């Protein structure tokens, strides 16, 4: 129970706790993005010329740095509130300013490169799909099968019209194969939901 003198620190502590939870949430999301099956699968398959791998690693390190900055700022603010220290308060505000300055270029990049991540992921799928269609690599066939199983999709609508053999060899059996869910559309929908959640957070 707070006394009258301790009322201000006690009212401020829940706010800093919210920032700590936000930092932990961003760290969790960054870890899921980096180590999640679908993301790592596309990253491992992508070529060096494809931008996805760079974006994948950059997003992880940016998210971890942002989350650590928010957690540190919240801890410093909590300590400053309890001890009534101007030095700790200034350090806490500095950390919040760093986090804010980091979010501005991230938000700008999000709107100026809104389709870059999506396009790079679909380019990876297109590359693997065409490699399998041309029967140039059995290893690519295993990669395409893994993508189909991860995204629960089956092939794509190809202008060549000769996709039946590809899908029969790489699509998982069951309703996904029967319904022939377009993988490019599934990748697009999955990424849109993930990006919307990340930036709303």
PDB file of C-alpha atoms in Angstrom:
ATOM      1  CA  UNK A   1       0.000   0.000   0.000  1.00  0.00           C
ATOM      2  CA  UNK A   2       1.362   3.424  -0.966  1.00  0.00           C
ATOM      3  CA  UNK A   3       1.693   6.194   1.592  1.00  0.00           C
ATOM      4  CA  UNK A   4       0.976   9.797   0.584  1.00  0.00           C
ATOM      5  CA  UNK A   5       4.706  10.424  -0.039  1.00  0.00           C
ATOM      6  CA  UNK A   6       5.058   7.269  -2.120  1.00  0.00           C
ATOM      7  CA  UNK A   7       1.897   7.870  -4.178  1.00  0.00           C
ATOM      8  CA  UNK A   8       3.660   9.338  -7.253  1.00  0.00           C
ATOM      9  CA  UNK A   9       6.248   6.536  -7.557  1.00  0.00           C
ATOM     10  CA  UNK A  10       3.533   3.894  -7.187  1.00  0.00           C
ATOM     11  CA  UNK A  11       1.397   5.518  -9.899  1.00  0.00           C
ATOM     12  CA  UNK A  12       4.367   5.681 -12.281  1.00  0.00           C
ATOM     13  CA  UNK A  13       5.513   2.085 -11.846  1.00  0.00           C
ATOM     14  CA  UNK A  14       2.622   0.493 -13.823  1.00  0.00           C
ATOM     15  CA  UNK A  15       3.492   2.713 -16.810  1.00  0.00           C
ATOM     16  CA  UNK A  16       7.107   1.552 -16.807  1.00  0.00           C
ATOM     17  CA  UNK A  17       5.891  -2.034 -16.449  1.00  0.00           C
ATOM     18  CA  UNK A  18       3.891  -1.564 -19.638  1.00  0.00           C
ATOM     19  CA  UNK A  19       7.048  -0.449 -21.452  1.00  0.00           C
ATOM     20  CA  UNK A  20       8.882  -3.511 -20.140  1.00  0.00           C
ATOM     21  CA  UNK A  21       6.089  -5.745 -21.445  1.00  0.00           C
ATOM     22  CA  UNK A  22       6.197  -3.921 -24.774  1.00  0.00           C
ATOM     23  CA  UNK A  23       9.948  -4.487 -24.989  1.00  0.00           C
ATOM     24  CA  UNK A  24       9.532  -8.185 -24.183  1.00  0.00           C
ATOM     25  CA  UNK A  25       6.763  -8.453 -26.778  1.00  0.00           C
ATOM     26  CA  UNK A  26       8.976  -6.913 -29.466  1.00  0.00           C
ATOM     27  CA  UNK A  27      11.846  -9.230 -28.501  1.00  0.00           C
ATOM     28  CA  UNK A  28       9.517 -12.247 -28.736  1.00  0.00           C
ATOM     29  CA  UNK A  29       8.171 -11.156 -32.099  1.00  0.00           C
ATOM     30  CA  UNK A  30      11.699 -10.560 -33.411  1.00  0.00           C
ATOM     31  CA  UNK A  31      12.773 -14.022 -32.273  1.00  0.00           C
ATOM     32  CA  UNK A  32       9.726 -15.652 -33.869  1.00  0.00           C
ATOM     33  CA  UNK A  33      10.387 -13.737 -37.079  1.00  0.00           C
ATOM     34  CA  UNK A  34      14.019 -14.804 -37.145  1.00  0.00           C
ATOM     35  CA  UNK A  35      13.654 -18.436 -36.083  1.00  0.00           C
ATOM     36  CA  UNK A  36      10.111 -19.176 -37.278  1.00  0.00           C
ATOM     37  CA  UNK A  37       9.840 -22.101 -39.715  1.00  0.00           C
ATOM     38  CA  UNK A  38       8.405 -20.158 -42.640  1.00  0.00           C
ATOM     39  CA  UNK A  39      10.873 -17.295 -42.399  1.00  0.00           C
ATOM     40  CA  UNK A  40      13.963 -19.465 -41.931  1.00  0.00           C
ATOM     41  CA  UNK A  41      12.875 -21.746 -44.755  1.00  0.00           C
ATOM     42  CA  UNK A  42      12.669 -18.860 -47.224  1.00  0.00           C
ATOM     43  CA  UNK A  43      15.916 -17.385 -45.888  1.00  0.00           C
ATOM     44  CA  UNK A  44      17.824 -20.651 -46.320  1.00  0.00           C
ATOM     45  CA  UNK A  45      16.532 -21.125 -49.864  1.00  0.00           C
ATOM     46  CA  UNK A  46      17.112 -17.533 -51.032  1.00  0.00           C
ATOM     47  CA  UNK A  47      20.087 -16.692 -53.203  1.00  0.00           C
ATOM     48  CA  UNK A  48      22.723 -14.113 -52.251  1.00  0.00           C
ATOM     49  CA  UNK A  49      21.365 -11.822 -54.963  1.00  0.00           C
ATOM     50  CA  UNK A  50      17.943 -11.807 -53.310  1.00  0.00           C
ATOM     51  CA  UNK A  51      17.342  -9.038 -50.739  1.00  0.00           C
ATOM     52  CA  UNK A  52      15.276 -11.199 -48.390  1.00  0.00           C
ATOM     53  CA  UNK A  53      18.144 -12.642 -46.348  1.00  0.00           C
ATOM     54  CA  UNK A  54      19.531  -9.160 -45.576  1.00  0.00           C
ATOM     55  CA  UNK A  55      16.064  -7.895 -44.620  1.00  0.00           C
ATOM     56  CA  UNK A  56      15.488 -10.979 -42.480  1.00  0.00           C
ATOM     57  CA  UNK A  57      18.654 -10.476 -40.404  1.00  0.00           C
ATOM     58  CA  UNK A  58      18.274  -6.689 -40.218  1.00  0.00           C
ATOM     59  CA  UNK A  59      14.707  -6.968 -38.900  1.00  0.00           C
ATOM     60  CA  UNK A  60      15.838  -9.354 -36.164  1.00  0.00           C
ATOM     61  CA  UNK A  61      18.732  -7.223 -34.927  1.00  0.00           C
ATOM     62  CA  UNK A  62      16.679  -4.027 -35.134  1.00  0.00           C
ATOM     63  CA  UNK A  63      13.855  -5.616 -33.134  1.00  0.00           C
ATOM     64  CA  UNK A  64      16.212  -6.926 -30.448  1.00  0.00           C
ATOM     65  CA  UNK A  65      17.972  -3.546 -30.119  1.00  0.00           C
ATOM     66  CA  UNK A  66      14.640  -1.728 -29.927  1.00  0.00           C
ATOM     67  CA  UNK A  67      13.274  -4.092 -27.296  1.00  0.00           C
ATOM     68  CA  UNK A  68      16.430  -3.867 -25.160  1.00  0.00           C
ATOM     69  CA  UNK A  69      16.331  -0.062 -25.380  1.00  0.00           C
ATOM     70  CA  UNK A  70      12.697   0.020 -24.250  1.00  0.00           C
ATOM     71  CA  UNK A  71      13.337  -2.382 -21.382  1.00  0.00           C
ATOM     72  CA  UNK A  72      16.380  -0.395 -20.251  1.00  0.00           C
ATOM     73  CA  UNK A  73      14.422   2.863 -20.459  1.00  0.00           C
ATOM     74  CA  UNK A  74      11.607   1.371 -18.391  1.00  0.00           C
ATOM     75  CA  UNK A  75      14.028   0.063 -15.750  1.00  0.00           C
ATOM     76  CA  UNK A  76      15.817   3.412 -15.528  1.00  0.00           C
ATOM     77  CA  UNK A  77      12.491   5.228 -15.253  1.00  0.00           C
ATOM     78  CA  UNK A  78      11.375   2.896 -12.477  1.00  0.00           C
ATOM     79  CA  UNK A  79      14.609   3.427 -10.561  1.00  0.00           C
ATOM     80  CA  UNK A  80      14.444   7.181 -11.126  1.00  0.00           C
ATOM     81  CA  UNK A  81      10.859   7.313  -9.843  1.00  0.00           C
ATOM     82  CA  UNK A  82      11.649   5.319  -6.706  1.00  0.00           C
ATOM     83  CA  UNK A  83      14.916   7.125  -5.905  1.00  0.00           C
ATOM     84  CA  UNK A  84      13.796  10.511  -7.296  1.00  0.00           C
ATOM     85  CA  UNK A  85      17.066  10.735  -9.208  1.00  0.00           C
ATOM     86  CA  UNK A  86      17.364  13.353 -11.946  1.00  0.00           C
ATOM     87  CA  UNK A  87      20.352  11.545 -13.470  1.00  0.00           C
ATOM     88  CA  UNK A  88      18.410   8.278 -13.880  1.00  0.00           C
ATOM     89  CA  UNK A  89      15.442  10.227 -15.234  1.00  0.00           C
ATOM     90  CA  UNK A  90      17.644  11.841 -17.873  1.00  0.00           C
ATOM     91  CA  UNK A  91      19.120   8.463 -18.834  1.00  0.00           C
ATOM     92  CA  UNK A  92      15.627   6.983 -19.115  1.00  0.00           C
ATOM     93  CA  UNK A  93      14.444   9.817 -21.359  1.00  0.00           C
ATOM     94  CA  UNK A  94      17.590   9.404 -23.471  1.00  0.00           C
ATOM     95  CA  UNK A  95      16.792   5.709 -24.009  1.00  0.00           C
ATOM     96  CA  UNK A  96      13.196   6.547 -24.948  1.00  0.00           C
ATOM     97  CA  UNK A  97      14.523   9.151 -27.395  1.00  0.00           C
ATOM     98  CA  UNK A  98      16.822   6.538 -28.954  1.00  0.00           C
ATOM     99  CA  UNK A  99      13.902   4.145 -29.372  1.00  0.00           C
ATOM    100  CA  UNK A 100      11.779   6.900 -30.925  1.00  0.00           C
ATOM    101  CA  UNK A 101      14.577   7.910 -33.307  1.00  0.00           C
ATOM    102  CA  UNK A 102      14.946   4.265 -34.325  1.00  0.00           C
ATOM    103  CA  UNK A 103      11.243   3.923 -35.030  1.00  0.00           C
ATOM    104  CA  UNK A 104      11.100   6.928 -37.377  1.00  0.00           C
ATOM    105  CA  UNK A 105      13.365   5.465 -40.124  1.00  0.00           C
ATOM    106  CA  UNK A 106      11.721   2.050 -39.621  1.00  0.00           C
ATOM    107  CA  UNK A 107       8.285   3.547 -40.231  1.00  0.00           C
ATOM    108  CA  UNK A 108       9.571   5.472 -43.259  1.00  0.00           C
ATOM    109  CA  UNK A 109      11.119   2.309 -44.684  1.00  0.00           C
ATOM    110  CA  UNK A 110       7.846   0.460 -44.111  1.00  0.00           C
ATOM    111  CA  UNK A 111       5.921   2.897 -46.290  1.00  0.00           C
ATOM    112  CA  UNK A 112       8.568   3.513 -48.961  1.00  0.00           C
ATOM    113  CA  UNK A 113       9.391  -0.205 -49.355  1.00  0.00           C
ATOM    114  CA  UNK A 114       5.973  -1.635 -48.538  1.00  0.00           C
ATOM    115  CA  UNK A 115       6.210  -4.514 -51.029  1.00  0.00           C
ATOM    116  CA  UNK A 116       9.954  -5.264 -50.945  1.00  0.00           C
ATOM    117  CA  UNK A 117       9.778  -8.062 -48.364  1.00  0.00           C
ATOM    118  CA  UNK A 118       6.740  -9.573 -50.037  1.00  0.00           C
ATOM    119  CA  UNK A 119       8.331  -9.398 -53.496  1.00  0.00           C
ATOM    120  CA  UNK A 120      11.607 -10.916 -52.289  1.00  0.00           C
ATOM    121  CA  UNK A 121       9.805 -13.846 -50.631  1.00  0.00           C
ATOM    122  CA  UNK A 122       7.731 -14.525 -53.728  1.00  0.00           C
ATOM    123  CA  UNK A 123      10.853 -14.265 -55.908  1.00  0.00           C
ATOM    124  CA  UNK A 124      12.435 -17.029 -53.804  1.00  0.00           C
ATOM    125  CA  UNK A 125       9.385 -19.225 -54.324  1.00  0.00           C
ATOM    126  CA  UNK A 126       9.305 -18.468 -58.064  1.00  0.00           C
ATOM    127  CA  UNK A 127      12.980 -19.386 -58.391  1.00  0.00           C
ATOM    128  CA  UNK A 128      12.619 -22.724 -56.595  1.00  0.00           C
ATOM    129  CA  UNK A 129       9.403 -23.524 -58.451  1.00  0.00           C
ATOM    130  CA  UNK A 130      10.946 -22.884 -61.863  1.00  0.00           C
ATOM    131  CA  UNK A 131      14.023 -24.916 -60.964  1.00  0.00           C
ATOM    132  CA  UNK A 132      11.788 -27.868 -60.133  1.00  0.00           C
ATOM    133  CA  UNK A 133       9.663 -27.336 -63.238  1.00  0.00           C
ATOM    134  CA  UNK A 134      12.777 -27.561 -65.398  1.00  0.00           C
ATOM    135  CA  UNK A 135      13.891 -30.690 -63.460  1.00  0.00           C
ATOM    136  CA  UNK A 136      17.348 -29.239 -62.922  1.00  0.00           C
ATOM    137  CA  UNK A 137      17.739 -30.230 -59.275  1.00  0.00           C
ATOM    138  CA  UNK A 138      16.246 -32.902 -57.024  1.00  0.00           C
ATOM    139  CA  UNK A 139      17.464 -30.873 -54.034  1.00  0.00           C
ATOM    140  CA  UNK A 140      15.213 -27.994 -55.107  1.00  0.00           C
ATOM    141  CA  UNK A 141      12.308 -30.434 -55.201  1.00  0.00           C
ATOM    142  CA  UNK A 142      12.813 -31.133 -51.491  1.00  0.00           C
ATOM    143  CA  UNK A 143      12.963 -27.398 -50.785  1.00  0.00           C
ATOM    144  CA  UNK A 144       9.746 -26.777 -52.710  1.00  0.00           C
ATOM    145  CA  UNK A 145       8.026 -29.607 -50.850  1.00  0.00           C
ATOM    146  CA  UNK A 146       9.125 -28.087 -47.533  1.00  0.00           C
ATOM    147  CA  UNK A 147       7.722 -24.680 -48.564  1.00  0.00           C
ATOM    148  CA  UNK A 148       4.402 -26.246 -49.561  1.00  0.00           C
ATOM    149  CA  UNK A 149       4.159 -28.055 -46.228  1.00  0.00           C
ATOM    150  CA  UNK A 150       5.127 -24.961 -44.208  1.00  0.00           C
ATOM    151  CA  UNK A 151       2.691 -22.577 -45.921  1.00  0.00           C
ATOM    152  CA  UNK A 152      -0.017 -25.229 -46.445  1.00  0.00           C
ATOM    153  CA  UNK A 153      -0.260 -24.379 -50.133  1.00  0.00           C
ATOM    154  CA  UNK A 154       0.114 -26.124 -53.465  1.00  0.00           C
ATOM    155  CA  UNK A 155       1.914 -24.633 -56.465  1.00  0.00           C
ATOM    156  CA  UNK A 156       0.969 -21.487 -58.314  1.00  0.00           C
ATOM    157  CA  UNK A 157      -0.983 -20.392 -61.324  1.00  0.00           C
ATOM    158  CA  UNK A 158       1.640 -20.580 -64.080  1.00  0.00           C
ATOM    159  CA  UNK A 159       1.337 -19.009 -67.550  1.00  0.00           C
ATOM    160  CA  UNK A 160       3.035 -22.118 -68.938  1.00  0.00           C
ATOM    161  CA  UNK A 161       0.122 -24.309 -67.942  1.00  0.00           C
ATOM    162  CA  UNK A 162       2.316 -27.340 -67.199  1.00  0.00           C
ATOM    163  CA  UNK A 163       2.240 -27.245 -63.403  1.00  0.00           C
ATOM    164  CA  UNK A 164       0.532 -30.594 -62.832  1.00  0.00           C
ATOM    165  CA  UNK A 165       3.755 -32.588 -62.690  1.00  0.00           C
ATOM    166  CA  UNK A 166       5.352 -30.121 -60.276  1.00  0.00           C
ATOM    167  CA  UNK A 167       2.424 -30.147 -57.869  1.00  0.00           C
ATOM    168  CA  UNK A 168       1.987 -33.904 -57.979  1.00  0.00           C
ATOM    169  CA  UNK A 169       5.589 -34.338 -56.804  1.00  0.00           C
ATOM    170  CA  UNK A 170       5.836 -31.555 -54.236  1.00  0.00           C
ATOM    171  CA  UNK A 171       2.408 -30.803 -52.761  1.00  0.00           C
ATOM    172  CA  UNK A 172       1.395 -32.485 -49.495  1.00  0.00           C
ATOM    173  CA  UNK A 173      -1.514 -34.906 -49.809  1.00  0.00           C
ATOM    174  CA  UNK A 174      -4.912 -33.934 -48.504  1.00  0.00           C
ATOM    175  CA  UNK A 175      -7.237 -30.961 -48.875  1.00  0.00           C
ATOM    176  CA  UNK A 176      -4.382 -28.541 -49.622  1.00  0.00           C
ATOM    177  CA  UNK A 177      -3.460 -30.532 -52.733  1.00  0.00           C
ATOM    178  CA  UNK A 178      -7.086 -30.976 -53.767  1.00  0.00           C
ATOM    179  CA  UNK A 179      -7.946 -27.289 -53.442  1.00  0.00           C
ATOM    180  CA  UNK A 180      -4.687 -26.193 -55.122  1.00  0.00           C
ATOM    181  CA  UNK A 181      -4.165 -23.163 -52.913  1.00  0.00           C
ATOM    182  CA  UNK A 182      -1.864 -20.713 -54.696  1.00  0.00           C
ATOM    183  CA  UNK A 183       1.406 -20.405 -52.750  1.00  0.00           C
ATOM    184  CA  UNK A 184       2.113 -16.871 -53.909  1.00  0.00           C
ATOM    185  CA  UNK A 185      -1.228 -15.773 -52.481  1.00  0.00           C
ATOM    186  CA  UNK A 186      -0.634 -17.705 -49.255  1.00  0.00           C
ATOM    187  CA  UNK A 187       2.805 -16.122 -48.814  1.00  0.00           C
ATOM    188  CA  UNK A 188       1.344 -12.689 -49.485  1.00  0.00           C
ATOM    189  CA  UNK A 189      -1.515 -13.152 -46.986  1.00  0.00           C
ATOM    190  CA  UNK A 190       0.756 -14.594 -44.291  1.00  0.00           C
ATOM    191  CA  UNK A 191       3.308 -11.795 -44.610  1.00  0.00           C
ATOM    192  CA  UNK A 192       0.653  -9.068 -44.627  1.00  0.00           C
ATOM    193  CA  UNK A 193      -0.817 -10.342 -41.347  1.00  0.00           C
ATOM    194  CA  UNK A 194       2.629 -10.604 -39.769  1.00  0.00           C
ATOM    195  CA  UNK A 195       3.727  -7.137 -40.886  1.00  0.00           C
ATOM    196  CA  UNK A 196       0.458  -5.537 -39.768  1.00  0.00           C
ATOM    197  CA  UNK A 197       0.831  -7.105 -36.323  1.00  0.00           C
ATOM    198  CA  UNK A 198       4.485  -6.093 -36.040  1.00  0.00           C
ATOM    199  CA  UNK A 199       3.901  -2.443 -36.907  1.00  0.00           C
ATOM    200  CA  UNK A 200       0.752  -2.128 -34.819  1.00  0.00           C
ATOM    201  CA  UNK A 201       2.809  -3.442 -31.880  1.00  0.00           C
TER     202      UNK A 201
END
